[in-house]
Amino acid sequence: MTVRRDFKEPARCRPDLVIGRDELYTSARDQLARGGSVLLHGPAGIGKSTVLRALAADYGDAAHTVLRCSATESESHLPFLALADLFGLVLDEISDKLPTAQRTALESALTGRGESTLQRDGLALRLAVLSALRALAASGPVLLVADDLQWLDSASAELLGFAARRLGDTPVQLLCAVRTEGQEYDRHLRASPPDTLAVRLNPLSRAQVSALLDHRGYTDLPRSTVREIHRTSGGNPLFALELGRALGENPTPPRPGEPLPVPTSLRALVLSRLDMLSDEARRTLLVASAGARPTLALLHAAGRENAEAETAQAAELGLLATEPEGPAVRFAHPLISAALYAEAPVQERRAAHAALSTAASDPIERARNLALATTGTDPEVAARLAEAAALARDRGAPSVAASLGLLAARHTPPDGTPPPDEHRLKAAEDAITAGEVDLARDIAREVLTRATVPADRIRAWEVVIESAGQALGDVDAVFPQALADAGDDPRLLALVHYHLAWRKLIVEGDFSEARQEAAHAAELAARGGDRRTELMSLSFQAHTETLMGHPNAPATIKRALREPQDPYVACHHNGVGAARFRWLLMSDQLPEARATITTLLREVRRRGMVESEVHFQRFLAETELRSGHCGRALDLSRESLRLARDSGIGLGASAMLASLAEASGGDLDRALALAREAADRAEEDGDQMYLSRALAALGHAQLVAGDAAAAVGSLRRVRELEAGLRITDPARGRWHGDLAEALVRVGEPGEAQDVIDVAREQALRLGRESVLAVLDRAEALVRAAHGDHEGALARLTSVQDRLAKLGYGLEEARAAFALARLRAPRPGPTSYDEAARLFRRCRALPWLRQVEAAVAAAAGEPVPAAPQGPPAADALEGLASMERQVAALVMEGATNREIAARLFISVKTVEATLTRVYRKLGIRSRVDIVRLAAGRHAK
């Protein structure tokens, strides 16, 4: 099909494309904008056609003529069919511009009048296609869009390849898509213009699959089911959507431990070669699909005597991946395993599980397979499953423990000991630990429909409350019911009052009431002998006291640290370890804070505590940011945000911290977007506590971006919110210096001084040395605004030294920058050297750009344009490991001698490595590497 310039297609939205394809799409669109061609490739269902259509719609308007063809397998034997699709509608327009022999050959091939073949008219046809494209391009750019190149008839493919290789500067671009497995796209790339960019579409992440399912309306799927969809689909969007559709239409969800139901459409797609297997080979593959980690040894133990030959046959058919060096039997795609299992009769599945229940060496696998081979209730099977769940819990696999617990409940008789609901509640608690809050909430609500024992009901209510996360306002109705169920039992009341304390803080924003509620919960728990709840309540009390600036905070932390301790509480994100970390961080004890949070993070990863991992990764990022390690903070905050999006836990808090890290060491636009996302989420959840943090992050990003008026608006609101919350410790949000600086910039030094005076009073009371130094830096700007330059310079010099001793590298660099700006009578370029050096050491790229702008202004040069180049991490991708390490240290401002010492190599080796880096990156000096770190194209 041909689309001319005067034909306007309706506007198309790209909702599916933007899910997980942003960078890829931008790269391909930029290539087209430069006049190049694009070849999209990847496996079936990965989204090539979607991206192709969107690119054609986006870029088609820039072309005078758009030629289109889309091949199919059933028509691939018809010669010249693709050529007819491309040129059929423009033949009359260009035929008189072709030499007679070429015109005759082309018309014969396209219309079927006469008989034309590549053997008889090969040269004439080849030249005709080339001449036709040149004739069309004479009137304006031509875009040739071809989907499913693998089905292109061989004659058309040969002719287009001939022309593509000879177009030269002719304004003809190709936008094509081809199905490939692995990287075998070379044949198609050789038939494309020399400037073609090959773009591989990779599988989507779990969070991207979740977003895609949500967009298509499959919003009620539990997160654990979405995780299985992602695993089974291998991140393939077509497969994921088909699985989501099948689950959405199926009123009965799969039982615990069983694979997902695979729709007929996907079974036919992935099992087309299954009929070529022998019956015995098919049974062997069924056993492999039923096992968690199948190996040849396991298949032998399960009675498959000819496993080697049968798996080799399956590998030849493309059903299994060939891994000659490893013992694993791995399916070529997870969907093949799921479809094979779904296709098998129920009795054959049970037989496979029965064989594996004795063949597997791992007790967890034996118990799981025994359960899936057994029908009805069986106390012995239930007991083995409970033991396996405990083992999985000890191994740090709470998600597996939850699945096994549900299987145990299914096989436990109604009058069993322990009863089925005990297994279900334990499974719900394991699901909470694993971050599978949807599954946990559903289990708890099911238990509540029949539970009559108060202790069981309180445990279920606790799961419902915890699964709400920060949106505690959504479960307000739960608290009166839970209090009624608790009666006068101090153990049960302690649990309810502990959660009421969180509600007071998050929903009502009342720190004082929250503290009192936590103290009451601790007292009830102590009276009831519940040490775990007592410790959690004391930890929460210490947390609120720390944020309030309450003088009792250190004493409460000491109480929470007394023996006996509870290992779960010790490493929980709301436990005493986290409370102590927050106190250390706010007290300027950065090395101790880093050591504490690193230890906690290591432990929760070992235990599989996903929610705690999200929070502790963010805490570590915050510590690194305070220390001025902006690059490290950026990496940690991005990973925390990825984990938060993946698990659905702590999204607002992770977005808030990621915004601060981006504003300090990354991308300002992303910082602004993340801060707004965090604020919107906090307001949606009714979370007063994190709303002020999100707005503080927004104000900081606006200040760094140079929008002082917007920063004042955001930070004034923070001031009002925290006054209402009665938060008095300025070390909690550390926004006061930013607000004062922004107020000076907009001409309000009087209000700035008031902000400084109020915050200083509390900082002096609490001994917050770093806060006092930052406030003094802001006050120096107020003095300068009043004309006291000498006083301002003296204050800034002192501030820089104090911040350096405290270990606040970024704040030290900001003081040096302010000092350079205030030096009289007029700062020169060299006066910014110290600030630039300190910002480079911190990897504070947005601040480095501000220094560059100030240097250019001081030298009377034009202010550099905003950076458009690739981020440093992308630019370094093509370097070897040692080259990347050396380049990264140069970006931090290290000398060659310092690099040699840190990497244990010679200075000469550093120099030789840098020479290779310059050559590979197309740059000339260390300065260019620093500019690259700031996101600039090296000139």
Short mmCIF file of C-alpha atoms in Angstrom, two decimals, residues 294-583:
data_model
loop_
_atom_site.label_atom_id
_atom_site.label_comp_id
_atom_site.label_asym_id
_atom_site.label_seq_id
_atom_site.Cartn_x
_atom_site.Cartn_y
_atom_site.Cartn_z
CA PRO A 294 14.65 -30.59 36.03
CA THR A 295 17.94 -32.29 35.24
CA LEU A 296 18.81 -35.49 33.39
CA ALA A 297 19.65 -37.12 36.73
CA LEU A 298 16.22 -36.17 38.11
CA LEU A 299 14.46 -37.55 35.01
CA HIS A 300 16.37 -40.82 35.39
CA ALA A 301 15.40 -41.02 39.07
CA ALA A 302 11.78 -40.40 38.06
CA GLY A 303 11.86 -43.48 35.82
CA ARG A 304 12.64 -41.91 32.44
CA GLU A 305 15.34 -44.36 31.36
CA ASN A 306 15.99 -42.86 27.90
CA ALA A 307 15.99 -39.24 29.03
CA GLU A 308 19.18 -38.32 27.08
CA ALA A 309 17.89 -39.47 23.70
CA GLU A 310 14.38 -38.12 24.29
CA THR A 311 15.55 -34.67 25.42
CA ALA A 312 18.00 -34.57 22.50
CA GLN A 313 15.08 -35.20 20.13
CA ALA A 314 13.12 -32.38 21.78
CA ALA A 315 16.11 -30.05 21.50
CA GLU A 316 16.38 -30.77 17.75
CA LEU A 317 12.74 -29.74 17.38
CA GLY A 318 13.39 -26.49 19.26
CA LEU A 319 11.35 -27.44 22.32
CA LEU A 320 14.35 -27.52 24.65
CA ALA A 321 17.32 -25.18 24.82
CA THR A 322 20.63 -26.89 24.16
CA GLU A 323 23.05 -26.46 27.05
CA PRO A 324 25.77 -29.08 26.55
CA GLU A 325 27.86 -27.79 29.45
CA GLY A 326 25.12 -27.81 32.07
CA PRO A 327 23.01 -30.55 33.66
CA ALA A 328 19.75 -28.58 33.52
CA VAL A 329 16.94 -29.48 31.15
CA ARG A 330 15.63 -26.09 30.09
CA PHE A 331 12.67 -25.40 27.84
CA ALA A 332 13.29 -23.05 24.93
CA HIS A 333 10.55 -20.81 26.38
CA PRO A 334 8.69 -21.08 29.72
CA LEU A 335 5.39 -21.10 27.81
CA ILE A 336 6.31 -24.40 26.16
CA SER A 337 6.55 -26.02 29.59
CA ALA A 338 3.26 -24.46 30.74
CA ALA A 339 1.43 -25.42 27.52
CA LEU A 340 2.77 -28.96 27.61
CA TYR A 341 1.59 -29.34 31.21
CA ALA A 342 -1.82 -27.80 30.42
CA GLU A 343 -2.24 -30.14 27.43
CA ALA A 344 -1.63 -33.31 29.46
CA PRO A 345 -4.54 -35.26 30.98
CA VAL A 346 -4.99 -34.86 34.75
CA GLN A 347 -4.02 -38.44 35.52
CA GLU A 348 -0.76 -38.10 33.60
CA ARG A 349 0.10 -34.91 35.50
CA ARG A 350 -0.48 -36.66 38.81
CA ALA A 351 1.67 -39.57 37.71
CA ALA A 352 4.50 -37.16 36.84
CA HIS A 353 4.22 -35.47 40.25
CA ALA A 354 4.09 -38.84 42.01
CA ALA A 355 7.34 -39.86 40.31
CA LEU A 356 9.00 -36.59 41.27
CA SER A 357 7.78 -36.82 44.89
CA THR A 358 10.27 -39.65 45.45
CA ALA A 359 12.89 -38.73 42.85
CA ALA A 360 13.56 -35.14 43.96
CA SER A 361 16.42 -34.68 46.40
CA ASP A 362 15.13 -31.43 47.91
CA PRO A 363 12.52 -31.92 50.68
CA ILE A 364 10.59 -28.85 49.54
CA GLU A 365 10.28 -30.25 46.02
CA ARG A 366 9.31 -33.70 47.31
CA ALA A 367 6.55 -32.22 49.46
CA ARG A 368 5.23 -29.98 46.65
CA ASN A 369 5.05 -32.84 44.17
CA LEU A 370 3.47 -35.14 46.74
CA ALA A 371 0.74 -32.56 47.30
CA LEU A 372 0.06 -32.19 43.57
CA ALA A 373 -0.09 -35.96 43.18
CA THR A 374 -2.58 -36.37 46.03
CA THR A 375 -6.33 -35.75 45.89
CA GLY A 376 -8.46 -34.89 48.89
CA THR A 377 -7.33 -34.29 52.46
CA ASP A 378 -4.41 -36.17 53.96
CA PRO A 379 -2.97 -35.20 57.37
CA GLU A 380 0.42 -36.76 56.60
CA VAL A 381 0.75 -34.81 53.36
CA ALA A 382 -0.34 -31.63 55.14
CA ALA A 383 2.29 -32.16 57.85
CA ARG A 384 5.04 -32.65 55.28
CA LEU A 385 3.94 -29.48 53.49
CA ALA A 386 4.01 -27.50 56.74
CA GLU A 387 7.54 -28.74 57.41
CA ALA A 388 8.58 -27.78 53.87
CA ALA A 389 7.05 -24.31 54.35
CA ALA A 390 9.09 -23.82 57.52
CA LEU A 391 12.23 -24.90 55.66
CA ALA A 392 11.49 -22.46 52.82
CA ARG A 393 10.97 -19.70 55.39
CA ASP A 394 14.35 -20.46 56.96
CA ARG A 395 15.96 -20.37 53.52
CA GLY A 396 14.66 -16.87 52.90
CA ALA A 397 11.97 -17.93 50.41
CA PRO A 398 8.71 -16.64 51.98
CA SER A 399 6.89 -16.72 48.65
CA VAL A 400 7.53 -20.45 48.36
CA ALA A 401 6.52 -20.86 52.00
CA ALA A 402 3.19 -19.12 51.30
CA SER A 403 2.47 -21.44 48.37
CA LEU A 404 3.30 -24.51 50.44
CA GLY A 405 1.18 -23.23 53.32
CA LEU A 406 -1.85 -22.93 51.07
CA LEU A 407 -1.26 -26.47 49.81
CA ALA A 408 -1.05 -27.63 53.44
CA ALA A 409 -4.41 -25.97 54.17
CA ARG A 410 -5.94 -27.68 51.14
CA HIS A 411 -4.84 -31.14 52.37
CA THR A 412 -5.74 -30.58 56.05
CA PRO A 413 -9.07 -32.05 57.25
CA PRO A 414 -11.53 -29.51 58.72
CA ASP A 415 -10.96 -30.95 62.20
CA GLY A 416 -7.19 -31.35 61.76
CA THR A 417 -4.54 -30.13 64.16
CA PRO A 418 -3.48 -27.49 63.42
CA PRO A 419 -6.66 -26.51 61.56
CA PRO A 420 -6.63 -25.41 57.89
CA ASP A 421 -6.97 -21.72 58.77
CA GLU A 422 -3.78 -21.84 60.81
CA HIS A 423 -1.92 -22.84 57.65
CA ARG A 424 -3.74 -20.13 55.69
CA LEU A 425 -2.87 -17.40 58.19
CA LYS A 426 0.77 -18.43 58.21
CA ALA A 427 0.70 -18.39 54.40
CA ALA A 428 -0.78 -14.87 54.47
CA GLU A 429 1.97 -13.70 56.81
CA ASP A 430 4.59 -15.27 54.54
CA ALA A 431 3.01 -13.52 51.56
CA ILE A 432 3.27 -10.19 53.38
CA THR A 433 6.97 -10.86 54.02
CA ALA A 434 7.45 -11.72 50.34
CA GLY A 435 5.74 -8.50 49.26
CA GLU A 436 2.72 -10.30 47.76
CA VAL A 437 0.18 -8.09 49.50
CA ASP A 438 -2.74 -8.88 47.18
CA LEU A 439 -2.45 -12.61 47.88
CA ALA A 440 -2.06 -11.96 51.62
CA ARG A 441 -5.15 -9.75 51.75
CA ASP A 442 -7.27 -12.27 49.83
CA ILE A 443 -6.25 -15.11 52.15
CA ALA A 444 -6.97 -13.03 55.25
CA ARG A 445 -10.41 -11.96 54.05
CA GLU A 446 -11.27 -15.57 53.27
CA VAL A 447 -10.31 -16.59 56.80
CA LEU A 448 -12.43 -13.77 58.26
CA THR A 449 -15.56 -15.12 56.57
CA ARG A 450 -15.58 -18.13 58.92
CA ALA A 451 -13.06 -17.61 61.77
CA THR A 452 -14.57 -17.30 65.25
CA VAL A 453 -11.46 -17.54 67.47
CA PRO A 454 -10.45 -13.94 68.45
CA ALA A 455 -6.72 -14.60 68.02
CA ASP A 456 -7.26 -15.88 64.45
CA ARG A 457 -9.44 -12.91 63.58
CA ILE A 458 -6.91 -10.42 64.93
CA ARG A 459 -4.12 -12.09 62.92
CA ALA A 460 -6.30 -11.84 59.81
CA TRP A 461 -7.17 -8.18 60.51
CA GLU A 462 -3.46 -7.48 60.98
CA VAL A 463 -2.73 -8.88 57.51
CA VAL A 464 -5.53 -6.77 56.00
CA ILE A 465 -4.11 -3.62 57.64
CA GLU A 466 -0.52 -4.35 56.61
CA SER A 467 -1.56 -5.09 53.04
CA ALA A 468 -2.99 -1.55 52.79
CA GLY A 469 0.53 -0.10 53.05
CA GLN A 470 0.49 3.68 53.35
CA ALA A 471 -3.21 3.87 52.36
CA LEU A 472 -4.42 3.18 55.89
CA GLY A 473 -7.41 5.43 55.34
CA ASP A 474 -8.78 2.75 53.02
CA VAL A 475 -9.13 0.30 55.92
CA ASP A 476 -10.58 2.69 58.52
CA ALA A 477 -13.58 0.39 59.01
CA VAL A 478 -11.28 -2.43 60.12
CA PHE A 479 -10.15 -0.84 63.38
CA PRO A 480 -13.50 -0.84 65.28
CA GLN A 481 -14.08 -4.47 64.24
CA ALA A 482 -10.59 -5.46 65.32
CA LEU A 483 -11.01 -3.73 68.71
CA ALA A 484 -14.29 -5.56 69.22
CA ASP A 485 -12.66 -8.90 68.36
CA ALA A 486 -9.74 -8.20 70.73
CA GLY A 487 -12.06 -7.77 73.70
CA ASP A 488 -10.02 -7.25 76.88
CA ASP A 489 -7.09 -9.50 75.93
CA PRO A 490 -3.94 -7.34 76.33
CA ARG A 491 -1.98 -9.36 73.73
CA LEU A 492 -4.65 -8.83 71.08
CA LEU A 493 -5.30 -5.23 72.08
CA ALA A 494 -1.56 -4.49 71.80
CA LEU A 495 -1.58 -5.57 68.14
CA VAL A 496 -4.57 -3.37 67.32
CA HIS A 497 -3.20 -0.32 69.15
CA TYR A 498 0.15 -0.73 67.41
CA HIS A 499 -1.60 -0.35 64.05
CA LEU A 500 -3.74 2.47 65.42
CA ALA A 501 -0.50 4.31 66.20
CA TRP A 502 0.46 4.08 62.53
CA ARG A 503 -2.99 5.32 61.56
CA LYS A 504 -2.60 8.35 63.85
CA LEU A 505 0.68 9.19 62.14
CA ILE A 506 -0.15 8.53 58.49
CA VAL A 507 -3.87 9.37 58.20
CA GLU A 508 -4.23 12.05 60.89
CA GLY A 509 -0.66 13.36 60.75
CA ASP A 510 -0.52 13.59 64.54
CA PHE A 511 2.94 12.65 65.84
CA SER A 512 2.04 13.28 69.46
CA GLU A 513 -1.04 11.03 69.40
CA ALA A 514 0.88 8.38 67.44
CA ARG A 515 3.62 8.37 70.06
CA GLN A 516 1.13 7.96 72.89
CA GLU A 517 -0.69 5.16 71.06
CA ALA A 518 2.61 3.32 70.47
CA ALA A 519 3.56 3.67 74.16
CA HIS A 520 0.14 2.27 75.13
CA ALA A 521 0.61 -0.68 72.73
CA ALA A 522 4.04 -1.42 74.23
CA GLU A 523 2.57 -1.41 77.74
CA LEU A 524 -0.28 -3.77 76.72
CA ALA A 525 2.16 -6.13 74.97
CA ALA A 526 4.43 -6.25 78.02
CA ARG A 527 1.44 -7.06 80.22
CA GLY A 528 0.39 -9.83 77.83
CA GLY A 529 3.89 -11.26 77.46
CA ASP A 530 4.12 -10.51 73.73
CA ARG A 531 7.75 -9.45 73.36
CA ARG A 532 7.59 -9.07 69.56
CA THR A 533 4.72 -6.58 69.63
CA GLU A 534 6.32 -4.79 72.58
CA LEU A 535 9.55 -4.33 70.62
CA MET A 536 7.72 -3.20 67.46
CA SER A 537 5.73 -0.67 69.50
CA LEU A 538 8.83 0.67 71.24
CA SER A 539 10.60 0.95 67.89
CA PHE A 540 7.69 2.92 66.47
CA GLN A 541 7.63 5.15 69.55
CA ALA A 542 11.36 5.82 69.09
CA HIS A 543 10.79 6.55 65.42
CA THR A 544 8.13 9.19 66.12
CA GLU A 545 10.19 10.73 68.91
CA THR A 546 13.20 11.01 66.61
CA LEU A 547 11.18 12.75 63.91
CA MET A 548 9.53 15.03 66.46
CA GLY A 549 12.82 16.00 68.03
CA HIS A 550 11.54 14.60 71.34
CA PRO A 551 14.24 14.42 74.02
CA ASN A 552 13.22 10.86 75.00
CA ALA A 553 14.21 9.34 71.63
CA PRO A 554 17.65 7.99 72.71
CA ALA A 555 16.20 6.48 75.88
CA THR A 556 13.37 4.78 73.98
CA ILE A 557 15.84 3.33 71.50
CA LYS A 558 17.85 1.91 74.42
CA ARG A 559 14.68 0.33 75.84
CA ALA A 560 13.95 -1.25 72.46
CA LEU A 561 17.49 -2.62 72.28
CA ARG A 562 17.29 -4.47 75.61
CA GLU A 563 17.29 -8.25 75.69
CA PRO A 564 15.56 -10.48 74.93
CA GLN A 565 15.48 -9.45 71.30
CA ASP A 566 13.38 -10.86 68.46
CA PRO A 567 15.33 -11.60 65.23
CA TYR A 568 12.37 -10.59 63.04
CA VAL A 569 11.93 -7.23 64.80
CA ALA A 570 15.68 -6.60 64.83
CA CYS A 571 15.81 -6.44 61.02
CA HIS A 572 12.27 -5.27 60.18
CA HIS A 573 11.95 -1.90 58.44
CA ASN A 574 9.78 -0.71 61.34
CA GLY A 575 11.96 -2.38 63.97
CA VAL A 576 14.55 -1.10 66.35
CA GLY A 577 17.43 -1.37 63.87
CA ALA A 578 15.65 0.99 61.50
CA ALA A 579 14.78 3.38 64.34
CA ARG A 580 18.43 3.45 65.45
CA PHE A 581 19.54 4.06 61.85
CA ARG A 582 17.21 7.06 61.53
CA TRP A 583 18.53 8.51 64.80
#
